[in-house]
mmCIF file of C-alpha atoms and ligand atoms in Angstrom:
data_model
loop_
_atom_site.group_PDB
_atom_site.id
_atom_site.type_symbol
_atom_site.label_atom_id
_atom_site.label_comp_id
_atom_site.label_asym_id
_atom_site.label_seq_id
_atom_site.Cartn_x
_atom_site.Cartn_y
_atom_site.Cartn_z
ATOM 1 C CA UNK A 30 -12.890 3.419 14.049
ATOM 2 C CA UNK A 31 -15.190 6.371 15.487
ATOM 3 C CA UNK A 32 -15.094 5.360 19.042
ATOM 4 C CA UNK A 33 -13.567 8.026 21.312
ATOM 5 C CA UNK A 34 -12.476 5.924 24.096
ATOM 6 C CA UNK A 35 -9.276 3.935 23.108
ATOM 7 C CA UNK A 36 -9.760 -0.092 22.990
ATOM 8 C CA UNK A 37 -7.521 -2.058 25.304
ATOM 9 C CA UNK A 38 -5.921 -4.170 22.817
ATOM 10 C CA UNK A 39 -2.156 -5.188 22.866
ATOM 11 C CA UNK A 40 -0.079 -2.863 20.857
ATOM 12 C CA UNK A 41 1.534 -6.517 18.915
ATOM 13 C CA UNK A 42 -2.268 -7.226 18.059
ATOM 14 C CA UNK A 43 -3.605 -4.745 15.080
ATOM 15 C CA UNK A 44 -6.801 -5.571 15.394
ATOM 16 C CA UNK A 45 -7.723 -1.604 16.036
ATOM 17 C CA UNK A 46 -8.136 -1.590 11.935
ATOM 18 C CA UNK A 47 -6.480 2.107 11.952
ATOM 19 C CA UNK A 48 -3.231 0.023 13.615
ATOM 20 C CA UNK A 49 -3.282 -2.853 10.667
ATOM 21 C CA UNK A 50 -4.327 -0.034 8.342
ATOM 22 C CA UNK A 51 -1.211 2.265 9.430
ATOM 23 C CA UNK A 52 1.348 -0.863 8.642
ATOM 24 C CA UNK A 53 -0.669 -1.310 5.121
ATOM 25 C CA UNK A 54 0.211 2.182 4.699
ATOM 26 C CA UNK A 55 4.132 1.481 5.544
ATOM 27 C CA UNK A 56 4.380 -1.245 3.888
ATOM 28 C CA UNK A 57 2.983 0.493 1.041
ATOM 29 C CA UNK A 58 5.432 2.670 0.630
ATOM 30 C CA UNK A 59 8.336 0.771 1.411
ATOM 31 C CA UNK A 60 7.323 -1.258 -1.650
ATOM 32 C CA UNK A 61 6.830 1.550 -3.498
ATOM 33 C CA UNK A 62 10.588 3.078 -2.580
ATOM 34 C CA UNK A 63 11.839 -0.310 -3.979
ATOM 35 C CA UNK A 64 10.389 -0.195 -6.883
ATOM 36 C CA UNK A 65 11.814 3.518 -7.649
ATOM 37 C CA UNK A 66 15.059 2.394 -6.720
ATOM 38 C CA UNK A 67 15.137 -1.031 -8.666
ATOM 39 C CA UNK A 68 13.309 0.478 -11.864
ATOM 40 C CA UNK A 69 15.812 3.342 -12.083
ATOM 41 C CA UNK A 70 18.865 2.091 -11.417
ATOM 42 C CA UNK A 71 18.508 -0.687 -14.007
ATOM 43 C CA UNK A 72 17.706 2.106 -16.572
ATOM 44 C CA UNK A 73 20.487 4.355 -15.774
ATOM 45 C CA UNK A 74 23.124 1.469 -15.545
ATOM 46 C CA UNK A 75 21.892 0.455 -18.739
ATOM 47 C CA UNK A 76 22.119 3.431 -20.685
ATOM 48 C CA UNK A 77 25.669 3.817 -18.521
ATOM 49 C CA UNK A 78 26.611 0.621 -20.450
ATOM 50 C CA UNK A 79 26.104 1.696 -23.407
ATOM 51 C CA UNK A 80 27.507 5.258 -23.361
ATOM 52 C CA UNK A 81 29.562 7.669 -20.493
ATOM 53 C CA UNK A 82 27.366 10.613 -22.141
ATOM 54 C CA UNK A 83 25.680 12.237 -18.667
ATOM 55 C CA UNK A 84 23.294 13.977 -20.228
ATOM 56 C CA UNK A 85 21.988 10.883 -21.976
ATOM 57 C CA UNK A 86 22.335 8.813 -18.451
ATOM 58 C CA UNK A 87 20.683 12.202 -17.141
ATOM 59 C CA UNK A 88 17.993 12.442 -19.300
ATOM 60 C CA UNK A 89 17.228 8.717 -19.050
ATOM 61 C CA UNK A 90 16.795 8.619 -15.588
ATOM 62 C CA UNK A 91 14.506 11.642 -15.086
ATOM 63 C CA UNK A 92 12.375 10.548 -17.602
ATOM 64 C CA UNK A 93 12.419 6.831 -15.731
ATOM 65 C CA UNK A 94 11.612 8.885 -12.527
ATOM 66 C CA UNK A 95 8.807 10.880 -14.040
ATOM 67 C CA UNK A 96 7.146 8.322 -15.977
ATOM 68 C CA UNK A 97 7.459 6.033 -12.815
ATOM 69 C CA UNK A 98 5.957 8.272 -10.556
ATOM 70 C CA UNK A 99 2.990 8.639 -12.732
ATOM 71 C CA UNK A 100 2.623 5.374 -13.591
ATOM 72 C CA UNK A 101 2.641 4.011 -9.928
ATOM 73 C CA UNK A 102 0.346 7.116 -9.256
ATOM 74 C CA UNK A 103 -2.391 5.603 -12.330
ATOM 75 C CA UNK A 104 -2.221 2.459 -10.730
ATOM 76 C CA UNK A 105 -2.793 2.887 -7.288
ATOM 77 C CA UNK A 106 -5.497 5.462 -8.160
ATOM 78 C CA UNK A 107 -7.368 2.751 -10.240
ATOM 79 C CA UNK A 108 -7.207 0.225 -8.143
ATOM 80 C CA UNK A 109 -8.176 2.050 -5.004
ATOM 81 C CA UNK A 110 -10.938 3.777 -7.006
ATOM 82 C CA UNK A 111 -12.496 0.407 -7.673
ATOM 83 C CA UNK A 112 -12.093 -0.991 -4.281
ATOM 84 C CA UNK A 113 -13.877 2.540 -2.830
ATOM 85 C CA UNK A 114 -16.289 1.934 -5.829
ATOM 86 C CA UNK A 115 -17.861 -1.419 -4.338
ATOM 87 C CA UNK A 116 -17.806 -0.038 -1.104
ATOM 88 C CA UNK A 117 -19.388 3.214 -1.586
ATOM 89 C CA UNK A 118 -21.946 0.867 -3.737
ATOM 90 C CA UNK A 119 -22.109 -1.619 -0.911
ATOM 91 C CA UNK A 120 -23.048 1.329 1.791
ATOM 92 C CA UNK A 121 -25.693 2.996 -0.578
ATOM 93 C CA UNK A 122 -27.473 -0.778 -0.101
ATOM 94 C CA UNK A 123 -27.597 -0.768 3.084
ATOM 95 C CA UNK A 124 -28.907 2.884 3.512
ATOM 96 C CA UNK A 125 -31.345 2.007 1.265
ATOM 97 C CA UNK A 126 -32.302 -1.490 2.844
ATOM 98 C CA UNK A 127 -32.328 0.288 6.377
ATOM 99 C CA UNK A 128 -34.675 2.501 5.263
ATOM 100 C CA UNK A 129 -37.209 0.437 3.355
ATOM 101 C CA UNK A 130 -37.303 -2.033 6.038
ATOM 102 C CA UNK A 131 -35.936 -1.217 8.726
ATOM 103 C CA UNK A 132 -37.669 -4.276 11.164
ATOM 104 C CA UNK A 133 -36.013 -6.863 8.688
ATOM 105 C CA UNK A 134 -32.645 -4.874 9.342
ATOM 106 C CA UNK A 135 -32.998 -5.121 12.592
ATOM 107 C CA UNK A 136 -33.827 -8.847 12.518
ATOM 108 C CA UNK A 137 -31.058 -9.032 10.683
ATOM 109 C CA UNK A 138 -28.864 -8.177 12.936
ATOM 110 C CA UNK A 139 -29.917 -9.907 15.848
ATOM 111 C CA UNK A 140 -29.333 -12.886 13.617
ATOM 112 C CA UNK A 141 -26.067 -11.800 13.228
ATOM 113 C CA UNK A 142 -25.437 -11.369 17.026
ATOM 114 C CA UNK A 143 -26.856 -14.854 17.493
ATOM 115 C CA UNK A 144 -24.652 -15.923 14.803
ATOM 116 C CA UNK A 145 -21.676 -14.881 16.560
ATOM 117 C CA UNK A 146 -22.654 -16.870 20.003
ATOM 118 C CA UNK A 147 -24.750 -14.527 21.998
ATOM 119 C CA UNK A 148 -28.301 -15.799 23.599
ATOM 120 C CA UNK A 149 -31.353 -14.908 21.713
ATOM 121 C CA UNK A 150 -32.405 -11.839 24.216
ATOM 122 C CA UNK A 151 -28.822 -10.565 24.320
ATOM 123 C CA UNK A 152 -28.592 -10.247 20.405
ATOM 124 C CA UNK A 153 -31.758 -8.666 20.758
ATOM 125 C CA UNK A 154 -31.068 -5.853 22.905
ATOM 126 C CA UNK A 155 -27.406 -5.498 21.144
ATOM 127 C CA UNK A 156 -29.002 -5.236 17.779
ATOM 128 C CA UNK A 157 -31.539 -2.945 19.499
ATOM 129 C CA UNK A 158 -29.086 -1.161 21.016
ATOM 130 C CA UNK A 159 -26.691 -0.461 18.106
ATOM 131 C CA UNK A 160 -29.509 0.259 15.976
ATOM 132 C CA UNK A 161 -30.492 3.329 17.886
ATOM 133 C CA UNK A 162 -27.552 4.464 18.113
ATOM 134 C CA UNK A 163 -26.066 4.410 14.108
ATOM 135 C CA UNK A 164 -28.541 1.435 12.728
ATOM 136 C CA UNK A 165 -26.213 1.866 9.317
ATOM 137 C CA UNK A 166 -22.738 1.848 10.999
ATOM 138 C CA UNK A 167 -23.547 -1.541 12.999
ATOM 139 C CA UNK A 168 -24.957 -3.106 9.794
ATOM 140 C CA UNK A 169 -21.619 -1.893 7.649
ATOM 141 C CA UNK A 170 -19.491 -3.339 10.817
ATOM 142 C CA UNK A 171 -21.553 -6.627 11.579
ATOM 143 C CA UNK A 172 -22.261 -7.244 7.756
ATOM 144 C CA UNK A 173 -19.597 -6.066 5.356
ATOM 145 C CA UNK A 174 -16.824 -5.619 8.330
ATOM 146 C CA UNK A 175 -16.028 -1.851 7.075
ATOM 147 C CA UNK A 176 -16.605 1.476 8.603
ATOM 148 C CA UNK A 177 -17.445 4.560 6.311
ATOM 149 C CA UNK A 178 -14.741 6.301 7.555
ATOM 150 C CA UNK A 179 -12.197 3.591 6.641
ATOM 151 C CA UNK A 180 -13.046 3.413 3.064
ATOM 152 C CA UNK A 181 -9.818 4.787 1.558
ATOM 153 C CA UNK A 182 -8.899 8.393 -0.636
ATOM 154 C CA UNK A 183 -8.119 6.665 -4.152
ATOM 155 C CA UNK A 184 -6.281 10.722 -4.584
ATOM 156 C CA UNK A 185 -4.574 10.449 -1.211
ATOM 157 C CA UNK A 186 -3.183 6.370 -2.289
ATOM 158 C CA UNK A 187 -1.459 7.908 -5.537
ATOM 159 C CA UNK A 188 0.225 10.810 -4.436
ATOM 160 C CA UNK A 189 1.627 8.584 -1.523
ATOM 161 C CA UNK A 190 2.754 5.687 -4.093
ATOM 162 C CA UNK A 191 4.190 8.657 -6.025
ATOM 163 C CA UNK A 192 6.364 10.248 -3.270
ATOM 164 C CA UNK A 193 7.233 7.026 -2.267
ATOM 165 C CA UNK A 194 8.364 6.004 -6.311
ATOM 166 C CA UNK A 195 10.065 8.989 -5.754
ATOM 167 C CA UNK A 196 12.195 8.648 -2.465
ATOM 168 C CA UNK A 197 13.446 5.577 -3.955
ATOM 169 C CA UNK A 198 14.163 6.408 -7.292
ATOM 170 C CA UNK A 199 16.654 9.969 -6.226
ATOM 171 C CA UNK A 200 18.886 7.716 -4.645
ATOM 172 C CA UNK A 201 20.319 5.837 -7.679
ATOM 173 C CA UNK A 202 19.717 8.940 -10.033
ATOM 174 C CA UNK A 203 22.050 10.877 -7.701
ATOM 175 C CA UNK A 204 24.296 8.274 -7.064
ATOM 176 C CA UNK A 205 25.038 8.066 -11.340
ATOM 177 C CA UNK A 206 25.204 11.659 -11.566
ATOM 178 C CA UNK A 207 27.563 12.994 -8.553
ATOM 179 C CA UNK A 208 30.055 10.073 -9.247
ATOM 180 C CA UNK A 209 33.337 10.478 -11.670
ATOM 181 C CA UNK A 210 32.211 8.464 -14.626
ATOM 182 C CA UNK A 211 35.238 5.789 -14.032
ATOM 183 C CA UNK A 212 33.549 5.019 -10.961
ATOM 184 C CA UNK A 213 29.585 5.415 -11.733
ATOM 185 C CA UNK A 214 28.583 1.967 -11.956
ATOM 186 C CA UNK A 215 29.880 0.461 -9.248
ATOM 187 C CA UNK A 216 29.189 3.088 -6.965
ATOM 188 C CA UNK A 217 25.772 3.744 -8.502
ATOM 189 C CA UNK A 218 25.076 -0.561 -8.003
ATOM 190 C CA UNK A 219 26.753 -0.103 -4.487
ATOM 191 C CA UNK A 220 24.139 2.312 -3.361
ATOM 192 C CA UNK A 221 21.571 0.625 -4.728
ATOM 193 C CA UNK A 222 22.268 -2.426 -2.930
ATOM 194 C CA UNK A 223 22.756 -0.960 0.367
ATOM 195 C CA UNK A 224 19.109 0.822 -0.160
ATOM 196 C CA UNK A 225 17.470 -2.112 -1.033
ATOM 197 C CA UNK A 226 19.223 -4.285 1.912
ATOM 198 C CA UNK A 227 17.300 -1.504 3.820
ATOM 199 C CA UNK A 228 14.027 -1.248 2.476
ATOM 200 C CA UNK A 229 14.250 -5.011 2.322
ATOM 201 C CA UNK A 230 15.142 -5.141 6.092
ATOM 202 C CA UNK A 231 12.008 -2.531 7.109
ATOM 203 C CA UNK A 232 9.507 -4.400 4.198
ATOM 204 C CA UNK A 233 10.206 -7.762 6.673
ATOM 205 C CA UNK A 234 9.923 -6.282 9.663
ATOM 206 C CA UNK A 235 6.493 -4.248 8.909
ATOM 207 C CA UNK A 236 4.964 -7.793 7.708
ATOM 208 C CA UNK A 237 6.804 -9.751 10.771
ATOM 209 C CA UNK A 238 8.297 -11.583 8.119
ATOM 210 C CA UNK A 239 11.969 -13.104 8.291
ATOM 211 C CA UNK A 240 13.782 -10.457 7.992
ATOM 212 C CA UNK A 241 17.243 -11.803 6.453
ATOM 213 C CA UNK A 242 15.618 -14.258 3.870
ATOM 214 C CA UNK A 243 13.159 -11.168 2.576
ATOM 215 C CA UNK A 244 16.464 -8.308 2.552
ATOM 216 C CA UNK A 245 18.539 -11.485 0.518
ATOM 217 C CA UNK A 246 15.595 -11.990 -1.858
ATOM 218 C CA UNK A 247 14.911 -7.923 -2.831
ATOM 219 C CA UNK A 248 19.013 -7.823 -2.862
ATOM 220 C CA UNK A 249 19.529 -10.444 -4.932
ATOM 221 C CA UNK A 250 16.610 -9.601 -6.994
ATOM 222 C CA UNK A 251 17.818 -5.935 -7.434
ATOM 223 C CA UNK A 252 21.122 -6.792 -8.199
ATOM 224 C CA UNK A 253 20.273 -9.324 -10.870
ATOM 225 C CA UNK A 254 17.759 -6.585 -12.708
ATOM 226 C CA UNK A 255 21.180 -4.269 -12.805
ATOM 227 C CA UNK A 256 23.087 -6.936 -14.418
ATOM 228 C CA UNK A 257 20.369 -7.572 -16.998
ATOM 229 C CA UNK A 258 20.200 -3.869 -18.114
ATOM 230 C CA UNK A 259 23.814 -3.468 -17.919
ATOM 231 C CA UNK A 260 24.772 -6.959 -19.809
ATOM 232 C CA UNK A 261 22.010 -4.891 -22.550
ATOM 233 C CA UNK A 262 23.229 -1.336 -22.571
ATOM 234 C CA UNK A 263 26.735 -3.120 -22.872
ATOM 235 C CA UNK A 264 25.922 -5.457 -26.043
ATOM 236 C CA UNK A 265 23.920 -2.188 -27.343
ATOM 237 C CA UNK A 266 26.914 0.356 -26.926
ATOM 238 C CA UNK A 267 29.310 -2.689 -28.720
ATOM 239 C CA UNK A 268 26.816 -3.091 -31.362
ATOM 240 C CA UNK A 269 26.794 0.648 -32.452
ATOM 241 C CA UNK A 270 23.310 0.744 -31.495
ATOM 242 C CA UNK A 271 23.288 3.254 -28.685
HETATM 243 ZN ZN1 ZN B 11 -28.355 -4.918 6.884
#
């Protein structure tokens, strides 16, 4: 959105596109936090039930953090590269169909106009109108629905799904590391469930979602990936194996 003046929309009603596209943002990251803090706990309460060695537990979860990070990073960079891909393709069109033709453009977008309820001379003079002032902005808007200066950083989308890996995944790292070995796992799976009754908790509310059915689900899905790894490290460390 390039307009200067601010729109009068209700603040419950993201239809201002930077609005909706702040939440996405949020949301974003809140599911990126969960998955730091899920994918690295069940690693280091794994390897912590196969062995009380903390520099194994240690080494574990940094390289879980690291190779996390990186990996969220890859993905979000790929798939925001393709999206931005299409688009950028999608705009060159247009530029190009705007200026080969611009009178079938602008018939175009009258059509549109019409399309969309207005009277034959009022989608007329708005198509004329928007046309003079940024004839490739109103076709991108009225045609595609994006705005050029909407179409997202495929750099900026993996360094934030990194940090946000990140911020999740410290808290059970920490949590395994500061605590008396006696006491690591349940503390460690403590924290972890309080975090993820939290994230869960902000996740619903950014998507207006029920907010105690979504914190149960990411709880209860959290706590049974922890009892998976450490029912595994366990059988492992009784087997000789780790
Ligand atoms: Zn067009």
């Amino acid at each position: 959105m390039t307009d200067a003046s601010p729109l009068p929309t209700h603040p419950d009603e993201p239809h201002a596109g930077s609005l909706a596209g702040r939440l996405n943002w949020l949301r974003a990251g809140v599911l990126g936090a969960n998955d730091g803090i899920v994918s690295v706990a069940a690693v280091v309460v794994g390897v912590a039930g196969a062995t009380t060695s903390t520099p194994a537990i240690a080494t574990a979860g940094i390289a879980a953090l690291v190779g996390g990070a990186i990996s969220m990073a890859l993905g979000e960079y790929v798939s925001v590269s393709s999206q931005t891909d299409s688009q950028r393709a999608l705009i060159e069109k247009e530029r190009a169909e705007l200026a080969a033709d611009p009178e079938a453009e602008l018939e175009e977008l009258t059509a549109l106009w019409r399309a969309q309820g207005l009277s034959d001379d009022t989608a007329a003079r708005v198509a004329a109108e928007l046309t003079e002032r940024d004839a490739l902005a109103a076709h991108l808007s009225a045609e595609l629905h994006i705005d050029e200066a909407d179409v997202a950083n495929p750099w900026h989308a993996a360094l934030s799904s990194a940090i946000a890996f990140l911020a999740g995944a410290i808290l059970p790292l920490l949590a395994i590391l500061l605590t008396p070995a006696r006491l690591r796992v349940p503390v460690t799976v403590l924290v972890v469930l309080l975090a993820l009754a939290a994230t869960g908790a902000l996740g619903a509310r950014l998507g207006q979602g029920a907010v105690g059915r979504a914190t149960l689900r990411v709880v209860v899905g959290g706590a049974l990936a922890l009892a998976a790894t450490y029912l595994v490290g366990t059988l492992l460390g009784t087997a000789g194996i780790a």
